[in-house]
Coordinates of C-alpha atoms in Angstrom, one line a residue:
Chain A
M1 CA -42.6 36.1 -41.4
R2 CA -42.0 32.5 -40.5
V3 CA -38.4 32.4 -42.0
Q4 CA -37.7 35.4 -40.0
M5 CA -38.8 33.6 -36.7
K6 CA -36.5 30.5 -37.7
N7 CA -33.4 33.2 -37.7
A8 CA -34.8 34.8 -34.5
V9 CA -34.0 31.2 -32.8
A10 CA -30.7 30.7 -34.7
G11 CA -29.2 33.8 -32.8
L12 CA -30.4 36.9 -31.0
A13 CA -28.5 39.4 -33.0
V14 CA -30.4 38.6 -36.0
S15 CA -33.4 38.3 -34.4
S16 CA -33.1 41.7 -32.9
V17 CA -32.3 43.4 -36.5
L18 CA -35.4 41.8 -38.2
L19 CA -37.6 41.6 -35.5
G20 CA -36.6 43.7 -32.5
S21 CA -39.0 46.4 -31.3
G22 CA -39.2 50.0 -33.0
I23 CA -39.7 48.3 -36.6
A24 CA -43.2 48.0 -36.3
L25 CA -44.2 45.0 -38.7
A26 CA -47.6 44.5 -40.4
G27 CA -50.0 43.2 -38.2
T28 CA -47.4 43.6 -34.7
M29 CA -47.9 46.0 -32.1
A30 CA -45.0 48.2 -31.3
P31 CA -43.6 48.2 -27.9
D32 CA -44.5 51.9 -27.2
A33 CA -47.8 51.5 -28.3
V34 CA -48.6 48.5 -25.7
R35 CA -51.0 49.4 -23.2
I36 CA -51.5 47.1 -19.9
E37 CA -54.3 48.0 -17.9
D38 CA -55.1 46.2 -14.3
M39 CA -52.3 43.7 -14.8
E40 CA -53.9 42.5 -18.2
L41 CA -52.9 42.5 -21.6
S42 CA -55.6 40.6 -23.7
Q43 CA -54.9 42.0 -26.8
P44 CA -52.4 39.7 -28.6
L45 CA -49.0 41.4 -30.0
T46 CA -49.4 39.8 -33.8
D47 CA -51.9 38.4 -35.7
T48 CA -50.2 34.9 -35.6
A49 CA -51.5 32.4 -32.9
G50 CA -48.8 31.8 -30.4
D51 CA -47.1 28.4 -31.0
P52 CA -46.4 26.4 -27.9
A53 CA -44.2 24.1 -29.2
R54 CA -41.9 27.2 -30.4
G55 CA -42.5 29.1 -27.2
R56 CA -41.1 26.0 -25.2
E57 CA -37.9 26.6 -27.2
V58 CA -37.7 30.3 -26.8
F59 CA -38.3 29.7 -23.3
A60 CA -35.5 27.8 -22.9
A61 CA -33.1 29.2 -25.3
R62 CA -30.2 31.1 -23.3
K63 CA -30.0 34.1 -25.9
L64 CA -33.8 34.2 -26.2
G65 CA -36.2 33.8 -23.2
N66 CA -33.4 32.2 -20.9
C67 CA -36.5 31.6 -18.6
L68 CA -34.7 28.8 -16.9
A69 CA -31.9 31.4 -15.5
C70 CA -34.7 32.3 -12.8
H71 CA -37.3 29.6 -13.0
A72 CA -37.5 26.1 -12.6
N73 CA -39.9 24.1 -14.9
K74 CA -40.5 20.2 -14.6
D75 CA -41.7 20.2 -18.3
L76 CA -38.1 21.1 -19.2
S77 CA -36.4 18.8 -16.7
N78 CA -34.5 17.3 -19.7
E79 CA -32.4 20.9 -19.6
L80 CA -29.7 20.9 -16.8
F81 CA -29.8 23.8 -14.2
H82 CA -32.9 25.7 -13.5
G83 CA -32.5 28.7 -11.5
D84 CA -34.5 29.6 -8.5
V85 CA -34.6 33.6 -8.6
G86 CA -38.0 33.6 -9.3
P87 CA -40.9 30.7 -8.3
S88 CA -41.2 27.6 -10.3
L89 CA -43.7 27.9 -13.2
D90 CA -45.2 24.7 -12.7
G91 CA -49.0 24.9 -12.7
V92 CA -48.6 28.7 -13.7
A93 CA -51.5 28.7 -15.9
G94 CA -53.8 28.0 -13.2
R95 CA -52.6 30.8 -11.3
W96 CA -53.1 33.4 -14.2
S97 CA -54.8 34.3 -17.1
P98 CA -53.4 34.3 -20.6
A99 CA -53.9 38.0 -20.6
Q100 CA -52.0 38.3 -17.3
L101 CA -49.3 36.2 -18.4
R102 CA -48.9 38.4 -21.5
A103 CA -48.8 41.2 -19.3
I104 CA -46.2 39.5 -17.3
V105 CA -43.6 38.6 -20.1
V106 CA -44.1 41.8 -22.0
N107 CA -43.4 44.0 -19.0
S108 CA -43.1 42.2 -15.6
K109 CA -43.1 45.4 -13.7
T110 CA -46.8 46.3 -14.3
V111 CA -47.9 43.3 -12.8
L112 CA -45.1 41.9 -10.4
G113 CA -44.1 45.5 -9.1
E114 CA -41.5 47.9 -9.6
A115 CA -39.1 46.0 -7.6
T116 CA -39.1 43.0 -9.4
V117 CA -35.8 41.6 -11.1
M118 CA -37.7 40.0 -13.9
P119 CA -36.7 41.8 -17.1
G120 CA -39.4 43.2 -19.5
F121 CA -39.3 41.1 -22.2
Y122 CA -41.3 43.3 -24.7
S123 CA -40.4 47.0 -23.4
L124 CA -38.4 49.7 -24.0
D125 CA -38.7 50.5 -20.3
V126 CA -35.2 49.2 -19.7
G127 CA -32.1 50.0 -17.5
A128 CA -29.5 52.5 -17.9
D129 CA -26.5 52.3 -20.5
V130 CA -28.0 49.6 -22.7
A131 CA -25.3 48.3 -24.9
E132 CA -25.3 49.5 -28.5
E133 CA -26.2 46.2 -30.1
F134 CA -29.2 45.9 -27.9
A135 CA -30.3 50.0 -27.8
G136 CA -33.8 50.4 -28.7
K137 CA -34.4 47.0 -29.1
T138 CA -36.7 44.5 -26.9
I139 CA -35.4 41.2 -25.5
L140 CA -37.8 39.2 -27.5
S141 CA -40.0 39.8 -30.8
A142 CA -43.6 40.3 -30.6
Q143 CA -44.0 36.8 -32.1
D144 CA -41.7 35.3 -29.5
V145 CA -43.8 36.7 -26.8
E146 CA -46.6 35.3 -28.3
D147 CA -45.3 32.0 -28.7
V148 CA -44.2 31.9 -24.9
V149 CA -47.4 33.0 -23.7
A150 CA -49.0 30.1 -25.6
Y151 CA -46.6 27.9 -24.2
L152 CA -47.3 28.9 -20.3
T153 CA -50.7 28.5 -21.0
T154 CA -50.0 24.5 -21.2
L155 CA -48.2 24.6 -18.0
K156 CA -51.4 23.3 -15.6
Q157 CA -49.5 20.7 -13.7
D158 CA -48.5 21.4 -10.2
Chain B
M1 CA -31.1 16.9 -8.5
R2 CA -28.4 18.9 -10.9
K3 CA -25.9 16.7 -12.4
A4 CA -22.2 17.6 -11.8
I5 CA -20.4 18.5 -15.2
V6 CA -16.9 18.6 -16.0
F7 CA -15.5 21.4 -17.8
G8 CA -13.0 20.4 -20.5
A9 CA -10.5 23.3 -19.8
A10 CA -10.5 22.3 -16.3
A11 CA -10.8 18.8 -15.8
L12 CA -9.2 18.7 -12.8
A13 CA -12.2 20.2 -11.0
I14 CA -15.5 19.0 -11.2
V15 CA -18.0 22.1 -11.2
G16 CA -21.4 21.4 -10.3
A17 CA -24.4 23.1 -8.7
G18 CA -26.1 21.3 -5.6
A19 CA -29.8 21.2 -5.7
A20 CA -31.9 24.4 -4.9
S21 CA -32.4 23.3 -1.1
F22 CA -28.5 23.5 -0.6
A23 CA -29.0 27.1 -1.7
E24 CA -27.4 28.6 1.4
P25 CA -23.7 29.3 1.8
V26 CA -21.9 26.1 3.2
N27 CA -20.9 26.1 6.9
D28 CA -17.2 25.2 6.1
E29 CA -13.9 26.4 7.5
L30 CA -11.1 27.7 5.3
V31 CA -7.3 26.9 6.4
I32 CA -5.1 27.0 3.7
D33 CA -2.2 24.2 4.0
G34 CA -3.5 23.4 7.4
E35 CA -1.9 26.9 8.3
T36 CA -3.2 30.1 7.4
K37 CA -6.7 30.6 8.6
I38 CA -9.1 32.6 6.4
I39 CA -11.9 34.8 7.6
T40 CA -14.6 33.5 5.3
R41 CA -17.4 35.1 7.6
A42 CA -17.3 38.6 9.3
K43 CA -19.6 40.9 11.1
A44 CA -20.8 43.4 8.3
P45 CA -19.6 47.1 8.4
E46 CA -21.9 49.6 9.7
G47 CA -24.2 50.8 7.0
S48 CA -24.2 47.5 4.9
P49 CA -27.2 45.9 4.1
F50 CA -26.2 42.5 5.5
E51 CA -25.4 41.4 9.1
E52 CA -22.9 39.1 8.0
V53 CA -20.7 39.3 5.1
T54 CA -19.4 36.0 3.4
S55 CA -16.6 35.1 1.0
G56 CA -17.6 33.6 -2.6
W57 CA -15.6 30.8 -1.4
L58 CA -18.6 29.4 0.5
Y59 CA -20.8 29.5 -2.2
R60 CA -18.6 26.9 -4.5
T61 CA -18.6 23.5 -4.8
K62 CA -17.0 21.1 -2.1
E63 CA -14.1 20.2 -5.0
T64 CA -13.6 24.0 -6.0
R65 CA -13.2 24.6 -2.2
A66 CA -10.8 22.0 -1.7
L67 CA -8.4 23.5 -4.5
E68 CA -8.2 26.6 -2.8
A69 CA -7.4 24.9 0.7
D70 CA -4.5 23.4 -0.9
S71 CA -1.6 25.7 -2.5
F72 CA -0.5 22.8 -4.5
E73 CA -3.5 22.2 -6.2
N74 CA -4.6 25.9 -6.5
P75 CA -3.8 26.9 -10.2
G76 CA -3.5 30.2 -9.3
M77 CA -0.4 29.5 -7.2
L78 CA 1.5 29.4 -10.8
Y79 CA 0.9 33.1 -11.2
V80 CA 2.1 34.0 -7.7
E81 CA 5.1 32.2 -8.4
R82 CA 5.6 34.1 -12.0
G83 CA 4.9 37.5 -10.2
E84 CA 7.9 36.6 -7.8
E85 CA 9.9 36.3 -11.1
I86 CA 8.8 39.5 -12.7
W87 CA 9.3 41.3 -9.2
N88 CA 13.1 40.2 -9.3
M89 CA 13.7 41.0 -13.1
A90 CA 15.1 44.7 -13.9
A91 CA 12.7 46.4 -16.7
G92 CA 12.6 49.7 -18.4
A93 CA 15.3 52.6 -19.2
A94 CA 16.2 53.0 -15.4
G95 CA 17.2 49.1 -15.5
K96 CA 15.7 48.7 -12.0
S97 CA 13.3 45.8 -10.7
C98 CA 10.7 46.1 -8.2
A99 CA 12.9 44.3 -5.7
E100 CA 15.9 47.0 -5.9
C101 CA 13.6 49.6 -4.2
H102 CA 11.2 47.5 -2.2
G103 CA 13.3 44.4 -1.2
D104 CA 11.9 41.2 0.1
A105 CA 8.1 41.6 -1.1
S106 CA 7.2 39.1 1.9
E107 CA 8.1 41.9 4.3
S108 CA 7.5 45.1 2.4
M109 CA 4.5 44.2 0.9
K110 CA 3.0 42.1 3.7
G111 CA -0.6 43.2 4.3
V112 CA -0.2 45.9 1.8
G113 CA -3.1 44.5 -1.0
A114 CA -5.7 44.2 1.9
H115 CA -6.1 48.2 2.2
Y116 CA -6.3 48.9 -1.3
P117 CA -8.1 50.8 -3.4
K118 CA -6.3 53.5 -1.5
W119 CA -6.2 57.3 -2.1
N120 CA -3.6 58.8 -4.2
A121 CA -2.9 62.2 -3.2
E122 CA -1.2 63.0 -6.3
A123 CA -3.5 61.6 -9.0
G124 CA -6.4 63.1 -7.0
K125 CA -8.1 59.7 -7.1
P126 CA -8.0 56.0 -5.7
F127 CA -5.6 53.6 -6.8
N128 CA -5.8 50.0 -7.1
L129 CA -2.6 48.1 -7.2
E130 CA -2.9 47.8 -10.9
L131 CA -2.6 51.8 -11.2
Q132 CA 0.2 51.8 -8.4
I133 CA 2.3 49.4 -10.2
N134 CA 1.7 51.4 -13.5
A135 CA 2.9 54.4 -11.7
C136 CA 6.3 52.7 -10.2
R137 CA 6.7 51.4 -13.7
E138 CA 6.7 54.9 -15.5
A139 CA 8.1 57.1 -12.8
N140 CA 10.6 54.9 -11.1
M141 CA 11.6 52.3 -13.8
K142 CA 11.2 54.7 -16.9
A143 CA 9.2 51.6 -18.1
E144 CA 5.8 51.3 -20.4
P145 CA 2.8 51.1 -18.0
Y146 CA 1.1 47.4 -18.3
K147 CA -2.1 47.3 -20.8
F148 CA -5.1 46.2 -18.6
D149 CA -5.1 42.5 -18.1
A150 CA -1.7 42.1 -19.6
P151 CA -0.6 38.5 -18.3
D152 CA 2.3 40.3 -16.2
Q153 CA 0.2 42.7 -15.0
K154 CA -2.0 40.1 -13.4
A155 CA 0.7 37.8 -12.2
L156 CA 2.3 40.9 -10.2
V157 CA -1.0 41.8 -8.7
T158 CA -1.6 38.5 -7.8
Y159 CA 1.8 38.1 -6.3
I160 CA 1.2 41.2 -4.0
K161 CA -2.0 40.4 -3.1
N162 CA -1.1 36.8 -1.9
Q163 CA 1.3 38.7 0.6
S164 CA -1.8 39.5 2.3
L165 CA -3.2 36.1 2.5
G166 CA -5.5 35.9 5.5
T167 CA -5.3 39.5 6.3
P168 CA -8.8 41.0 6.7
V169 CA -9.6 43.8 4.1
A170 CA -9.7 47.1 5.6
I171 CA -9.6 50.2 3.4
D172 CA -9.2 53.8 4.5
L173 CA -12.5 55.7 3.5
D174 CA -10.8 58.9 5.7
A175 CA -8.3 59.5 3.4
G176 CA -8.5 62.3 0.7
E177 CA -12.3 62.2 -1.0
M178 CA -12.6 58.6 -0.4
R179 CA -16.0 59.0 0.7
A180 CA -17.2 60.4 -2.2
W181 CA -15.9 57.9 -4.6
W182 CA -17.5 55.2 -2.0
E183 CA -21.1 57.4 -2.4
K184 CA -20.4 57.1 -6.2
G185 CA -19.6 53.4 -6.3
K186 CA -22.9 53.0 -4.4
E187 CA -24.9 54.8 -6.4
A188 CA -23.6 52.6 -9.4
Y189 CA -23.9 49.4 -7.3
Y190 CA -28.1 50.4 -7.3
T191 CA -28.3 51.7 -10.6
R192 CA -30.1 49.2 -13.0
M193 CA -28.5 49.0 -16.2
G194 CA -29.0 47.2 -19.6
Q195 CA -31.4 45.9 -21.6
L196 CA -32.1 43.2 -18.8
N197 CA -32.5 46.1 -16.2
L198 CA -30.6 44.8 -13.5
S199 CA -28.3 46.1 -10.7
C200 CA -25.5 45.0 -9.1
A201 CA -27.7 44.5 -6.1
S202 CA -30.3 42.6 -8.3
C203 CA -28.2 39.3 -8.0
H204 CA -25.8 40.0 -5.2
E205 CA -27.8 41.5 -2.5
Q206 CA -31.8 40.6 -3.6
N207 CA -30.7 37.1 -4.7
N208 CA -27.7 35.9 -2.9
G209 CA -27.8 32.5 -1.8
K210 CA -30.1 31.9 -5.0
Y211 CA -29.0 30.3 -8.0
I212 CA -29.1 32.0 -11.5
R213 CA -29.0 29.0 -13.9
A214 CA -26.0 26.9 -12.6
D215 CA -24.2 29.9 -10.8
H216 CA -24.9 29.9 -7.2
L217 CA -25.0 33.7 -6.4
S218 CA -22.5 35.0 -3.5
Q219 CA -22.4 38.4 -2.3
G220 CA -20.1 39.4 -5.1
N221 CA -17.3 40.3 -2.9
T222 CA -13.5 41.4 -4.0
N223 CA -11.4 39.7 -1.4
G224 CA -10.2 36.8 -3.7
F225 CA -8.9 38.9 -6.4
P226 CA -7.2 38.2 -8.9
T227 CA -9.0 34.7 -8.8
Y228 CA -8.4 31.7 -10.9
R229 CA -11.8 30.8 -12.7
L230 CA -12.0 27.3 -13.6
K231 CA -14.4 28.0 -16.7
Q232 CA -11.7 30.3 -18.3
A233 CA -8.8 28.4 -17.0
N234 CA -7.1 31.7 -16.3
M235 CA -6.5 34.5 -13.8
V236 CA -9.3 36.8 -14.1
S237 CA -8.9 40.4 -12.7
L238 CA -11.3 42.4 -10.8
H239 CA -12.2 44.8 -13.2
N240 CA -12.4 42.0 -15.9
R241 CA -15.3 40.7 -13.4
F242 CA -17.0 43.7 -13.0
R243 CA -17.0 44.4 -17.0
G244 CA -18.4 40.7 -17.2
C245 CA -21.1 41.0 -15.0
I246 CA -22.2 44.3 -16.3
R247 CA -22.1 42.7 -20.1
D248 CA -24.4 40.3 -18.7
T249 CA -27.1 42.6 -18.1
R250 CA -26.5 44.2 -22.0
A251 CA -25.3 47.2 -20.5
A252 CA -22.2 49.1 -22.4
Q253 CA -18.9 47.9 -20.7
P254 CA -17.1 50.7 -18.9
K255 CA -13.3 51.0 -19.4
A256 CA -11.1 49.4 -17.1
F257 CA -9.8 51.5 -14.3
S258 CA -12.7 54.4 -15.6
D259 CA -14.0 56.7 -12.6
V260 CA -17.0 54.5 -12.6
L261 CA -15.2 51.2 -12.2
M262 CA -12.7 52.8 -9.7
A263 CA -15.9 54.0 -7.5
L264 CA -17.3 50.4 -7.8
E265 CA -13.9 48.8 -6.6
V266 CA -13.9 51.5 -3.6
Y267 CA -17.5 50.6 -2.6
V268 CA -17.2 46.8 -3.5
A269 CA -14.1 46.3 -1.4
W270 CA -15.7 48.3 1.6
R271 CA -18.9 45.8 1.7
G272 CA -16.5 42.9 2.3
T273 CA -14.5 44.7 5.1
G274 CA -13.1 41.8 7.3
L275 CA -12.8 39.0 5.0
S276 CA -9.7 37.5 4.5
V277 CA -7.6 38.3 1.4
E278 CA -7.6 34.9 -0.5
T279 CA -5.9 35.9 -3.3
P280 CA -5.3 33.7 -5.4
A281 CA -8.9 32.3 -4.9
V282 CA -10.5 29.7 -6.9
R283 CA -13.8 30.4 -8.4
Q284 CA -16.0 28.5 -11.0

């Protein structure tokens, strides 16, 4: 599992093949099995607790979370160019519970509304004509999501 | 504050992004070589989601804007020169040049590019300049049509469009079935696509004026095409740009000149009605 995780950081193509959705690894919730209720997803997607340090990397990596495309985040001020399509994520842990943060990252629409431009990172409810290399796959793996959520819960400072 | 960075391929230009607080398009006037006044803000056509349509030029840095304002500095002008050479060169089995039939392009092609895409009754669909040029090459010159993005195709289109520099974009939706194509283009524009589930409107309508990473989002107008892109150090055709934006949503890329991209070209050109042709525009 950990070896595969390293691959996921190295390249999305690899990560999608090994970890992308559909293929339910032992102890991993498949994307179509996820049930978000009342804007919350309290059950983790995997058995392995999220690693905030790795979540920070997934958050910044252009081929993984690429969250900085749309969000500013002071904790990553060493990275150039933070977008402002979405709100700054400084202090986001004080605004949402971990179960809500997981729901937002998994399928943003269930919390932020249908019209949001934020992608659902562990959802197969995607747009039209998905390119072949991404078809049937989620943007992030289940463990990527857990790691990102663990990282988000550390963002307490406004 | 964002740091300006220098791209190796385009060392002449400093391409940076302002801080989020500069997010609105700038208040600046574009006059090329101190002579040709360019309309970069125009009252939006009826039915537009905007009150004002704005040129992508207003969203670029001071340095990039300056390059477009001076035709000696504008790297795209080399393609205009190359286009003029091709215009005068005989090609194909008929041994004819464009100039033999069309004469001096500064007269015969003046204002023409501002009205493309245009209904072509014979083909039963809208033509852009690329398709019109290929039709002339095949029927009138007995020459092979250009392949998509062949350097000579980009140069000729750039040259012809440049004969409309300053002319406001105005396409004729009353001709043939242009309205049906416009509708189809509109539908495509608002369709969320790809694994990232974004439509053209997600970026260019809902979020224009904002930054997506280092990119200051414009309204995505077509009046500057083909444009010189500093990042690629090359001319970029409109369908190449469309395909790039679609690829960034992780959707399958339609073929250049396919019906869906032609419909998008009709619709998106209409959205920029009233803006001057800027070809060759300079973009980041």
